[in-house]
C-alpha positions as CSV (number, residue, x, y, z in Angstrom):
1,M,-16.3,23.4,-167.9
2,G,-16.5,26.4,-165.8
3,F,-12.6,26.2,-165.0
4,T,-11.6,26.2,-168.8
5,K,-14.4,29.2,-169.6
6,K,-12.4,31.4,-166.9
7,A,-9.1,30.2,-168.1
8,S,-10.5,31.1,-172.0
9,V,-11.5,34.6,-170.8
10,L,-8.3,35.5,-168.5
11,L,-6.1,34.4,-171.5
12,L,-8.6,36.9,-174.1
13,L,-8.0,39.3,-171.2
14,L,-4.1,39.3,-171.0
15,L,-4.0,39.7,-174.8
16,S,-5.6,42.7,-174.8
17,L,-3.7,44.1,-172.3
18,L,-0.7,43.4,-174.4
19,L,-2.3,44.7,-177.5
20,I,-3.0,48.1,-175.6
21,A,0.2,48.1,-174.2
22,S,2.1,47.7,-177.4
23,E,0.1,50.2,-179.1
24,E,1.2,53.2,-176.5
25,M,4.5,52.4,-176.7
26,V,6.8,55.0,-178.9
27,A,8.8,53.3,-181.0
28,V,12.4,54.7,-181.9
29,E,13.9,53.2,-184.8
30,G,16.6,54.3,-187.3
31,R,16.8,57.7,-184.9
32,T,13.2,58.3,-185.7
33,C,10.7,59.6,-182.7
34,E,7.2,59.3,-183.1
35,S,4.6,60.8,-181.0
36,A,0.9,60.3,-181.6
37,S,-1.3,63.4,-183.2
38,T,-2.5,65.8,-180.8
39,R,-4.9,67.4,-183.6
40,F,-6.1,64.2,-185.5
41,K,-9.3,63.9,-185.3
42,G,-11.2,60.3,-186.0
43,T,-9.3,57.0,-187.7
44,C,-6.6,57.3,-189.5
45,V,-7.2,56.2,-193.5
46,R,-5.1,57.9,-195.7
47,S,-1.5,58.4,-194.2
48,S,-1.2,61.7,-196.5
49,N,-4.0,63.2,-194.4
50,C,-1.9,62.2,-191.2
51,A,0.7,63.7,-192.7
52,S,-0.8,67.2,-193.6
53,V,-1.7,67.5,-189.6
54,C,1.7,66.8,-188.2
55,Q,3.4,69.3,-190.9
56,G,0.6,71.6,-189.1
57,E,1.8,70.8,-185.7
58,G,5.5,71.0,-186.4
59,F,6.5,67.4,-187.3
60,P,8.2,66.7,-191.2
61,D,5.8,63.8,-191.7
62,G,3.5,61.2,-190.2
63,K,1.4,57.8,-190.6
64,C,-1.6,56.0,-190.0
65,E,-0.4,53.6,-188.1
66,G,-1.9,50.2,-185.5
67,V,-4.4,48.2,-184.8
68,R,-6.8,51.6,-183.9
69,R,-5.7,53.4,-186.8
70,R,-3.9,56.5,-185.3
71,C,-1.9,59.3,-186.5
72,M,1.4,59.1,-185.4
73,C,4.0,62.1,-186.0
74,R,7.5,61.5,-186.9
75,K,10.7,63.6,-186.5
76,P,14.5,62.9,-186.1
77,C,15.6,62.2,-182.3
């Protein structure tokens, strides 16, 4: 019984690390580069607000993404 509980905890930890690692990666699709906003504060709910902050940072666009709802600024690579 103890081994099963340890295995479950280990599996949960590994899945959590995988999720965190995938959030930190910078996606490059269709020659568009993304970078986390340095000025956006709080949880990103509306992509239009994110886009406004990103434009102030010199990016043409921004979008709320991921489980943690971070503001990601976008620009052509």
